XYZ file of C-alpha atoms in Angstrom:
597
model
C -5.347 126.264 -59.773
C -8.547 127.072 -58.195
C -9.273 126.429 -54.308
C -12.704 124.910 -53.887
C -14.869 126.576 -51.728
C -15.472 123.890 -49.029
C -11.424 123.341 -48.773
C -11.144 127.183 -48.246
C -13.640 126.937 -45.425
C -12.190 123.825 -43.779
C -8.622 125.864 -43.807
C -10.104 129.079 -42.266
C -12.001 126.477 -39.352
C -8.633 124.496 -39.050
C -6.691 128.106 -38.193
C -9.185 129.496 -35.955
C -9.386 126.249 -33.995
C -5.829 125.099 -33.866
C -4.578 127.572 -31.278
C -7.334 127.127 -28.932
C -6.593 123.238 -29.258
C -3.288 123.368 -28.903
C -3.603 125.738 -25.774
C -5.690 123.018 -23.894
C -4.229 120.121 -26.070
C -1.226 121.024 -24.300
C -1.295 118.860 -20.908
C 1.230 119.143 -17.740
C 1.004 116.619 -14.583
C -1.019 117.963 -11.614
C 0.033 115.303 -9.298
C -0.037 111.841 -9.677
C 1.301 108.278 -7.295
C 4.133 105.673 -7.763
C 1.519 103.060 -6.136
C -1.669 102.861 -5.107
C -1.976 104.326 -1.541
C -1.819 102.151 1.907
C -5.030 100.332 2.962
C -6.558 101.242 -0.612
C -7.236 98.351 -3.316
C -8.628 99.000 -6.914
C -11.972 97.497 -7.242
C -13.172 98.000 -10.483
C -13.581 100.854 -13.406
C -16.462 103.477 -12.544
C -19.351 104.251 -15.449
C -18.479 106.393 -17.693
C -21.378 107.937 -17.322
C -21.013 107.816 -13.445
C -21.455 111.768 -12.062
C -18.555 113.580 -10.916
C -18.666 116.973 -8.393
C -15.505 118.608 -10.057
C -14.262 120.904 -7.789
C -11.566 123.451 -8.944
C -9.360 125.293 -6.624
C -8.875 129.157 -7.985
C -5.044 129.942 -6.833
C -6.048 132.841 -4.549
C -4.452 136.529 -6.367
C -2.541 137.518 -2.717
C -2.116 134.423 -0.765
C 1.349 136.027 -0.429
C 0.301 139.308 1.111
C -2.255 137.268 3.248
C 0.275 135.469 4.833
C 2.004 138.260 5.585
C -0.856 139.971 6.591
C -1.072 137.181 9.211
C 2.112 137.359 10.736
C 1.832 141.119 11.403
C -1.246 140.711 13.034
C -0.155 137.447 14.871
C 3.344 139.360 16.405
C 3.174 141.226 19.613
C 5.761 143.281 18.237
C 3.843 144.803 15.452
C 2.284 147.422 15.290
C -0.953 145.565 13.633
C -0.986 142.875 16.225
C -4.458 142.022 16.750
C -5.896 143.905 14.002
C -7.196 140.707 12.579
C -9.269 140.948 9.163
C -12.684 141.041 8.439
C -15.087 137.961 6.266
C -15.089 140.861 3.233
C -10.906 142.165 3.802
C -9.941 138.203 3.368
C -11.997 137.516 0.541
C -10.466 139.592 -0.619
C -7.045 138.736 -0.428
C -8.311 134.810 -1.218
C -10.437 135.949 -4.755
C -8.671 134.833 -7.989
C -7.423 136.745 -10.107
C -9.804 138.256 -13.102
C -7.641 136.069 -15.430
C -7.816 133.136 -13.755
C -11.649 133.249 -13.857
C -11.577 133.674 -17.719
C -9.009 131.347 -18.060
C -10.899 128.400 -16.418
C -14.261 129.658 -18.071
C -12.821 129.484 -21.483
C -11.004 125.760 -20.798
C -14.504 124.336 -19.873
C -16.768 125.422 -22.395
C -13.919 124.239 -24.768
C -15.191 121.042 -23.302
C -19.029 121.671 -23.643
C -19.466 123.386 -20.465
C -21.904 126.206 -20.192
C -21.148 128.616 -17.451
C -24.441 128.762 -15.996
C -23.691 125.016 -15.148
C -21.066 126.303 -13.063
C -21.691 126.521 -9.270
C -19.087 129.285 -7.213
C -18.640 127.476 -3.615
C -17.246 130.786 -1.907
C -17.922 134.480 -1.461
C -14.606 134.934 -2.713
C -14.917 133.291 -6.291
C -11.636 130.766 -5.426
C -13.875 127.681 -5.482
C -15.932 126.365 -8.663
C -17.777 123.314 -8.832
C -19.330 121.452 -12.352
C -20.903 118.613 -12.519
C -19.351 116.209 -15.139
C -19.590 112.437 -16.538
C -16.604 110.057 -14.960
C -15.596 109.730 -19.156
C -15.637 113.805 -19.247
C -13.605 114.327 -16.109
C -11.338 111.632 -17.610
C -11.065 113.538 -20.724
C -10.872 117.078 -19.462
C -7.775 115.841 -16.689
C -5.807 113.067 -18.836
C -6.336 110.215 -16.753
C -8.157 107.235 -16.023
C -10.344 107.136 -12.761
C -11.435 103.826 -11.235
C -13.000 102.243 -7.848
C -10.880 101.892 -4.676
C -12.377 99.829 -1.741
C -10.785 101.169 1.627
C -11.025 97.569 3.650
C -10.633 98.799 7.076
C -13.183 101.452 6.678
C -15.638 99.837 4.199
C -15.113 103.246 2.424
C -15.416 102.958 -1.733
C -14.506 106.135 -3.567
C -14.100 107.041 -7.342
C -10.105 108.281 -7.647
C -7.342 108.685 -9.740
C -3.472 107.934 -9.532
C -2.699 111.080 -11.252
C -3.632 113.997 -13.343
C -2.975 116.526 -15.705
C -4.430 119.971 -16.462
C -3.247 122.416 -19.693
C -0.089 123.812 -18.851
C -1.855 127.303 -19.245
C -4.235 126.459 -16.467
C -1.277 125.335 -13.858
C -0.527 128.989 -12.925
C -4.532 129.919 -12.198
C -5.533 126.594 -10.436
C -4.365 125.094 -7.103
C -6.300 121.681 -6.922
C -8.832 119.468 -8.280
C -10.644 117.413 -6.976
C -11.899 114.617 -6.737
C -8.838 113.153 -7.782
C -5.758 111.899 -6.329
C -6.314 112.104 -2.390
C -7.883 109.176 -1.160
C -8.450 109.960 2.187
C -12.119 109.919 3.284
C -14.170 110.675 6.184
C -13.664 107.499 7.736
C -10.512 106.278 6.537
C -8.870 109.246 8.287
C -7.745 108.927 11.957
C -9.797 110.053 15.012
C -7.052 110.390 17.640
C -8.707 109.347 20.596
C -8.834 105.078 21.718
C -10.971 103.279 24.390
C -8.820 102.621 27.488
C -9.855 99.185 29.303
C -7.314 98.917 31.576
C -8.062 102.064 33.330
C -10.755 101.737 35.334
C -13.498 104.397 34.881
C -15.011 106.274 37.606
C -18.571 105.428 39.004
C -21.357 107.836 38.627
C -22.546 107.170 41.666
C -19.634 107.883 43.943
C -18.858 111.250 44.639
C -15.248 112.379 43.958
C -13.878 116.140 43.727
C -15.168 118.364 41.179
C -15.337 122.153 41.219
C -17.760 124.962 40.393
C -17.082 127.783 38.452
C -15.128 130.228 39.871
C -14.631 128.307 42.882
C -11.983 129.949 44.826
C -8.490 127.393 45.210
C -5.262 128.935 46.346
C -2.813 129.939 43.387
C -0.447 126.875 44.583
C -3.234 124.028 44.553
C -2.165 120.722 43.359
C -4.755 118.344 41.949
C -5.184 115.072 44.021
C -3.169 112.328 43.361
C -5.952 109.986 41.685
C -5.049 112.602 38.454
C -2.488 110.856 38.008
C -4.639 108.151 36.786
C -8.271 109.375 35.832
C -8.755 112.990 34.504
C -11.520 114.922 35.208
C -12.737 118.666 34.732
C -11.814 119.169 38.520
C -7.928 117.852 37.677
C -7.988 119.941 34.749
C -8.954 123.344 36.375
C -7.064 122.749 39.070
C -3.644 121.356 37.417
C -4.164 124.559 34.708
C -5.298 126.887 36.989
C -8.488 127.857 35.554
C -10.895 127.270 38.623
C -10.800 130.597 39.889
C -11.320 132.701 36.563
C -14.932 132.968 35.826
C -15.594 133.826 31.905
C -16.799 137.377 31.367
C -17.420 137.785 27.688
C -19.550 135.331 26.756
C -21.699 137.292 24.635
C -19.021 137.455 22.463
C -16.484 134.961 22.785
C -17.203 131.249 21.423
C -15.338 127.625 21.006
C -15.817 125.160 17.982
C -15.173 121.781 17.778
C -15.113 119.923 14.589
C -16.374 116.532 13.894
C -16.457 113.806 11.103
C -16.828 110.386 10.936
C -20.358 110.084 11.571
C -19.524 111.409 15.335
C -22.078 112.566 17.346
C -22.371 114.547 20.472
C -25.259 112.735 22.662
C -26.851 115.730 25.173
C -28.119 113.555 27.553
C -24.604 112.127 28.252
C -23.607 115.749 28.755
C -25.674 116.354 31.386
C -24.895 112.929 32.847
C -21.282 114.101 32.877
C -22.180 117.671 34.040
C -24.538 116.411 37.215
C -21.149 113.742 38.124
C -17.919 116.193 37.378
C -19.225 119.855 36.651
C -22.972 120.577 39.111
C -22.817 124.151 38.196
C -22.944 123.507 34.623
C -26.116 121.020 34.534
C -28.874 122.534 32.305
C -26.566 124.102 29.976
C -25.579 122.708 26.194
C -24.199 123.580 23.572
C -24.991 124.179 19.245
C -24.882 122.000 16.870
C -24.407 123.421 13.513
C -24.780 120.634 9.828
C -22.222 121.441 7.591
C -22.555 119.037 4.289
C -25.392 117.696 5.616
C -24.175 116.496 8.874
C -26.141 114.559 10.849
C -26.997 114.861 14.909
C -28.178 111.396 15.882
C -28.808 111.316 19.158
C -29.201 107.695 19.383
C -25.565 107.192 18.345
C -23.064 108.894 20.550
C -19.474 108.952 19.563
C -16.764 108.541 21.817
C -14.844 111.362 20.083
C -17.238 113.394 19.632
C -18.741 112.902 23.453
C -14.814 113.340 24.531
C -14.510 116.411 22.767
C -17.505 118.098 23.361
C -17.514 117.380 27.738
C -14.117 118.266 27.778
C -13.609 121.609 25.540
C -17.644 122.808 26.935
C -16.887 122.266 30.199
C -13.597 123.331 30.854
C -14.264 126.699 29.230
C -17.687 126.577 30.990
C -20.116 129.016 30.410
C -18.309 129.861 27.258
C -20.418 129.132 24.405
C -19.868 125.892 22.255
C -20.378 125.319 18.698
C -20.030 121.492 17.186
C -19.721 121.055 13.906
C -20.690 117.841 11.619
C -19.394 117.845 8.591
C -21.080 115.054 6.508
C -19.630 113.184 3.404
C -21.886 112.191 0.696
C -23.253 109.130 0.032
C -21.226 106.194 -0.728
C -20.319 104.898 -4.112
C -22.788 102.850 -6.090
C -21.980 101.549 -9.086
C -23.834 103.195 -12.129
C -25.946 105.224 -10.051
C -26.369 109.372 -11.722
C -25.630 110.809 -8.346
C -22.545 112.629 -7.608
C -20.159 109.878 -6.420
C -18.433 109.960 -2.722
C -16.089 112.898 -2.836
C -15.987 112.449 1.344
C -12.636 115.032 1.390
C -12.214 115.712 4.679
C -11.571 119.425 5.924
C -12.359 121.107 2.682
C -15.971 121.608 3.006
C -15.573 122.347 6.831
C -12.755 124.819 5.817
C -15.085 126.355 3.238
C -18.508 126.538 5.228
C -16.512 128.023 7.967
C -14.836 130.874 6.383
C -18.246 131.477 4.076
C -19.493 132.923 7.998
C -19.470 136.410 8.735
C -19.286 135.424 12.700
C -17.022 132.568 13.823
C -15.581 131.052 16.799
C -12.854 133.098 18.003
C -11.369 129.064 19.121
C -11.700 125.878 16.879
C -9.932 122.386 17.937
C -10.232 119.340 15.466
C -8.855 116.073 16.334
C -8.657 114.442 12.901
C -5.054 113.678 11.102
C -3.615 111.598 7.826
C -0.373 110.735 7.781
C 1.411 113.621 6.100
C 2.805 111.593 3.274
C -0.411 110.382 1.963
C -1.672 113.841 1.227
C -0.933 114.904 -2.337
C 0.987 118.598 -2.417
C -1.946 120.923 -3.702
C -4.056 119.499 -1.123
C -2.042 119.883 1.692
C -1.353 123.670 0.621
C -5.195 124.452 -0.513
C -6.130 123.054 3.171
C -3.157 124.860 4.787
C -3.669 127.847 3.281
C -7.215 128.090 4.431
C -6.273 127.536 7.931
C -4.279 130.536 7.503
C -7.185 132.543 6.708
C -9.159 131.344 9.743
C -5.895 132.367 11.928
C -5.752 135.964 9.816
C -9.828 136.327 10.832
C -8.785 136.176 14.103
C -9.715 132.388 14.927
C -6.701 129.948 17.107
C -7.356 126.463 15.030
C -5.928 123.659 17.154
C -5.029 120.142 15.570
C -3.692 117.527 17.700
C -0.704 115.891 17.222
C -2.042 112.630 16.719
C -0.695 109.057 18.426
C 1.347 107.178 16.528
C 4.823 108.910 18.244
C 6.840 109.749 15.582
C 4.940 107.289 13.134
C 2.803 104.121 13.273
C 2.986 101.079 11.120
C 6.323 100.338 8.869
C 6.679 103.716 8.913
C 7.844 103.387 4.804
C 7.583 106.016 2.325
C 5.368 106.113 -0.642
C 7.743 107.372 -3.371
C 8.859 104.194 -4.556
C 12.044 104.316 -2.712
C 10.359 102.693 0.745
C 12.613 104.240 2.885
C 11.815 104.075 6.823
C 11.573 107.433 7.692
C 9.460 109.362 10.770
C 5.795 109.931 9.439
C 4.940 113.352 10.589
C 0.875 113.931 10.475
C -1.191 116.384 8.920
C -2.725 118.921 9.254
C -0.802 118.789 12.154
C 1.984 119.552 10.360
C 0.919 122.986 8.907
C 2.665 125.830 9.986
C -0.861 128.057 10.703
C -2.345 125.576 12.724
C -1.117 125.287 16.877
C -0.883 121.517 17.006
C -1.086 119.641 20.663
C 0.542 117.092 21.937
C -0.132 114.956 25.178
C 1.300 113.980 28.825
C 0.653 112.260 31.785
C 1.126 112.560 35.660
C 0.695 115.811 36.860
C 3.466 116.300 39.421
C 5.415 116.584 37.284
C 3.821 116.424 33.951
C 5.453 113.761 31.634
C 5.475 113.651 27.568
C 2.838 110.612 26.758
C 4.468 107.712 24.833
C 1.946 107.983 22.500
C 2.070 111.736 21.794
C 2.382 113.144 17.761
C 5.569 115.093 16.976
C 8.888 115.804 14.493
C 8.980 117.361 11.730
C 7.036 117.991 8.419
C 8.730 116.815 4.682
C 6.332 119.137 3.237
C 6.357 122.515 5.023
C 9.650 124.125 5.706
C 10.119 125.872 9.180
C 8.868 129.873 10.321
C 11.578 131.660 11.172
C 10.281 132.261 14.459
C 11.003 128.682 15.395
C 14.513 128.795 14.732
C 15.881 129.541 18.133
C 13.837 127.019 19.862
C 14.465 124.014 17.400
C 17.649 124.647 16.632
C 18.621 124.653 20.392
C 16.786 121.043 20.875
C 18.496 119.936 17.432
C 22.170 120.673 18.490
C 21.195 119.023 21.419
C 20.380 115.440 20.060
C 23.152 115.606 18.114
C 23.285 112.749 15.684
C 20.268 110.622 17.320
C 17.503 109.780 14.987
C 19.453 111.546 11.872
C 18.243 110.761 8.442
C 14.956 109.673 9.462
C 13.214 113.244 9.622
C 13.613 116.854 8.037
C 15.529 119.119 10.277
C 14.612 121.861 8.366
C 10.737 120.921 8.201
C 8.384 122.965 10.291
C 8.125 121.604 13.904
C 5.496 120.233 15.918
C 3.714 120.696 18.730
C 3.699 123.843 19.653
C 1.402 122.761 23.176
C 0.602 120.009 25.230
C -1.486 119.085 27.864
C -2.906 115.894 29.379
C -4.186 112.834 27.452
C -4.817 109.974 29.020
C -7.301 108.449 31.155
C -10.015 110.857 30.805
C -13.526 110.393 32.506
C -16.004 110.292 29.302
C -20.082 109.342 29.345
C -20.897 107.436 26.597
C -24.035 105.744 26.270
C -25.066 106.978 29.980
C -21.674 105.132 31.331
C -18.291 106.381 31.727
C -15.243 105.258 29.957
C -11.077 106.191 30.130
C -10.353 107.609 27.215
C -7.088 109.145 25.721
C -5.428 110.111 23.399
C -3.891 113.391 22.361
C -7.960 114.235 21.072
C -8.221 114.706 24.505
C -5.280 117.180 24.874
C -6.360 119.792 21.909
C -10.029 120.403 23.188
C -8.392 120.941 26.560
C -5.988 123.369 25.533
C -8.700 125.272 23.228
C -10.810 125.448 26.421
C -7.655 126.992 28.182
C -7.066 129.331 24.812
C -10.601 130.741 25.051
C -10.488 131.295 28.565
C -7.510 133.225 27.867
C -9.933 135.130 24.706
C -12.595 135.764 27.154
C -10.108 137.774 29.272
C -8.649 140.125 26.708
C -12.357 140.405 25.316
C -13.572 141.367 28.486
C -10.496 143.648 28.606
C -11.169 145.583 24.951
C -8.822 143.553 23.632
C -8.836 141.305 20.447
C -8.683 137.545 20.336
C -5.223 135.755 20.217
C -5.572 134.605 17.007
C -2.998 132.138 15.011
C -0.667 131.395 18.296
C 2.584 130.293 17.014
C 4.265 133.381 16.551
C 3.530 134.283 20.624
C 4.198 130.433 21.503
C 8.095 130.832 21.118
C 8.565 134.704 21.430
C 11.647 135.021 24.331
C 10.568 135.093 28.306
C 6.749 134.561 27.374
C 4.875 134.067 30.533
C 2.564 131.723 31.307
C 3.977 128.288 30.384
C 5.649 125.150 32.315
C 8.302 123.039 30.646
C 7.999 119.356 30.204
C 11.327 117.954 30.276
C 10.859 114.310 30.414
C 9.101 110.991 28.167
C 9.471 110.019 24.586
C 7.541 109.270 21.946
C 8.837 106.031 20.051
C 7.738 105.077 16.678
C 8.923 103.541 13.218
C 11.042 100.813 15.340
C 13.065 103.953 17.156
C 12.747 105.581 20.463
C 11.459 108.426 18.846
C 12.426 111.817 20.309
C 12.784 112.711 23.676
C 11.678 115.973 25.769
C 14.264 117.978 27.266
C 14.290 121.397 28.710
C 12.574 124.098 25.826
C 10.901 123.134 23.002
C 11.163 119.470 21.896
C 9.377 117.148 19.389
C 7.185 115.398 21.983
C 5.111 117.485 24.344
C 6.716 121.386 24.660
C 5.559 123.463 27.113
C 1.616 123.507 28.850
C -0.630 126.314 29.342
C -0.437 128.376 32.679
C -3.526 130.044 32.354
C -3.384 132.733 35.040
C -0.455 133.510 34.629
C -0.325 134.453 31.155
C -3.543 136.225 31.729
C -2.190 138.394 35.068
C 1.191 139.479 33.307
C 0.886 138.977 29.855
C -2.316 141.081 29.025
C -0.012 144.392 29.034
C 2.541 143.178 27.024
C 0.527 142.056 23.886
């Protein structure tokens, strides 16, 4: 029997395509939900042909040695301490590996795409963006997408409940997205809140403030109205910062990042500056459009206003970078423009480390609960944080304000279990995460104030001694609702409540523990200016220093809780606890810890 000549050609096509079909034919679960997530409804199915920015996360080739790159040069008892890495030494620690690359290349022009219709988002390769059709993202991920309205924000995105990617591709790529994290720019929590029933300061009636390296005797006390309102004056004083005046400033800079459509207004700055700091009148600070941020000047934002008077002028004259970090537009139904991807962090994360030249100090006051984050986006975002610490940058997150967890406090598994809702990116190990107080004599843990324990991240060694101590100390309170084991937070605190803001050319009480991270940061790059000014390097990722023995420098908090989830919460003792920990001394730790780090 004869073979005709078309069969024999169909056979040869069938062979040569059959393995490369079966190797992306052969699909493995990325991530995916029991139930659609809290606050989110589904609206309606996108257009197919609806455009897509698909975003692929390269698994970085030596995240591992990275890491531990960063802990040598994060522990004063290495001999690389300080020796923190350059733009070019952690790209390339962060660039996939050759494989990878090839790997991904070949899986999307199996699907029709062309690589010169690929678009690399980093110096360091990781990051790859195409632009696709809703029914060809569909397709290439084994899932469905559809509409979600966020009610509370008025947010609409284009998501996914789950998806899949070829089981070859699992070991070469982190994330995707957009897919199945649906938080956005504004359905994410600012963690700062109006405070009516404090009653704000006047402008026009003159109360204590300080100048710059004003000289106050190492045992001032700040008055007793600190107790109620806090201003830059309360702050110096209560932190001992008003007699160090900054010395590097040519070289030593703080960040702040914003979302949310928050602005910074200038003139409310220098309404603030002529009421609580005189000396610093005339100055500002630079705004820098990441995304396409906006800097509407007609539309201040009480977090961003909070933020930037608070962090600018208690570091005063060190220079201050904001950041706004844009989302794209909204969703429109059938329109051909990318849809909203809105993910916060990651394109703040990746503009930032694409910078040669950084803030040496960043504090963001921005959190999710930790649950509602899927797992390759909380460890794409985490890990990045980790580079910024390994470049030599202290990135500050507060602790948020919902005690140990707001709402019903039930998990999103399916199971609906109460447990204690830890927040992220709080919750990453590589971040120093703040929580709040009150009172000043003596300081007190804030009701309100962000701590526990993450599910997700287990905890650095170095916090063993510390935790453990507070753990055998509780006993059995509160077990079963949180992970011992999980990595602990905060690390600092510092004051959060009834701070003296300008918005809109009047002042408000503001708190929240938003106000407690830019404080500390201001505090952290005081402490940067010193060893600058000293030929030293910058502190860097904290945590490892935080809860090294007989550190210098710090005052205890010891009483307060922080009730949540229908509990108490935890409460502060003596050492480290889940509420507020320990406050920044700055002079001290500058006067007699410089020599030992």
């Amino acid at each position: 029997m004869r073979w005709s000549s078309a069969l024999v050609l169909g056979l040869v096509q069938l062979c040569l395509a059959s393995p490369h079909a079966k190797r992306w034919g052969d699909m493995v679960e990325k991530h995916s939900w029991t139930q659609i997530p809290t606050g989110w409804e589904y609206h309606s199915a996108p257009s197919p042909e609806q455009l897509l920015e698909l975003r692929l996360g390269l698994k970085p080739h030596k995240m591992d040695e990275l890491i531990s790159t960063l802990y040598e040069v994060s522990d004063p008892a290495h001999e690389r301490y300080g020796k923190h890495l350059s733009k070019e030494e952690a790209d390339a620690f962060i660039a996939p590996h050759p494989k990878a690359v090839e790997s991904v290349e070949d899986w999307l022009q199996h699907h029709g795409i062309d690589p010169s219709e690929v678009t690399h988002r980093s110096d360091a390769g990781d990051w790859v963006t195409v632009r696709v059709s809703v029914a060809q993202a569909e397709k290439m991920l084994g899932t469905k997408y559809g509409v979600y309205h966020h009610a509370k924000s008025s947010d609409y995105v284009v998501r996914t409940l789950r998806y899949s990617l070829p089981r070859d591709l699992h070991s070469h790529v982190d994330i995707v997205t957009p897919t199945t994290y649906f938080g956005t720019f504004r359905s994410m929590k600012a963690t700062s809140f109006i405070q009516p029933e404090i009653t704000p300061l006047e402008l026009d009636v003159d109360t204590e403030s300080l100048k710059v390296g004003e000289a106050l005797s190492p045992d001032a006390v700040p008055p007793t109205s600190c107790n109620t309102v806090i201003t830059p004056a309360c702050l110096r004083t209560l932190y001992n910062t008003a007699n160090y005046t900054p010395k590097a400033t040519a070289q030593n800079s703080i960040g702040l990042a914003g979302y949310l459509e928050e602005f910074g207004n200038r003139a409310d700055l220098q309404t603030f500056y002529n009421r609580f700091l005189p000396n610093a009148a005339g100055s500002s600070y630079t705004t820098v459009r990441v995304n396409n941020g906006q800097d509407d000047q007609s539309d201040p934002g009480v977090e961003a206003n909070l933020d930037i008077q608070y962090a600018f002028s208690v570091a005063f004259p060190t220079p201050g970078v904001y950041y706004s970090t844009a989302g794209r537009p909204p969703f429109v139904a059938d329109s051909q423009t990318p849809t909203n991807t809105n993910e916060p962090y990651l394109d703040w994360v990746n503009f930032v480390l694409s910078q040669s030249t950084i803030p040496q100090t960043i504090s963001t006051s921005y959190g999710d609960d930790e649950q509602t984050v899927p797992a390759d986006y909380r460890t794409s975002v985490c890990n990045q944080l980790a580079v910024l610490g390994a470049r030599g940058t202290t990135v500050l997150f507060s602790s948020g304000d919902f005690g140990v967890g707001g709402g019903d406090c039930l998990t999103n598994d399916g199971t609906r279990r109460k447990l204690f809702q830890p927040a992220f990116p709080a919750s990453c190990p590589f971040v120093t995460t703040v929580g709040g107080t009150i009172r000043t004599n003596p300081e007190v843990a804030v009701s309100f104030s962000g701590g526990g324990f993450s599910r997700a991240f287990p905890r650095p060694a170095f916090q063993d001694a510390a935790v453990s101590a507070y753990l055998n100390a509780i006993g059995n309170t509160n077990s079963g609702l949180f992970n011992a084991s999980g990595r602990a937070y905060p690390d600092l605190a510092a004051q959060g409540q009834g701070f003296q803001v300008v918005i809109g050319g009047r002042v408000s009480s503001v708190g929240g523990t938003s106000a407690s991270s830019p404080t500390v940061a201001a505090i952290v790059a005081l402490l940067n200016d010193a060893r600058l000014a000293a030929g030293k390097p910058t502190l860097g990722w904290l945590n490892p220093l935080i809860y090294k023995d007989l550190l210098p420098g710090f005052n205890d908090i010891t009483s307060g809780s922080n009730p949540g989830c229908g509990t108490n919460g935890f409460t502060a003792r003596a050492g480290w606890d889940p509420v507020s920990c320990i406050i920044l001394d700055q002079p001290t730790l500058v006067a007699e810890c410089f020599d030992c780090f």
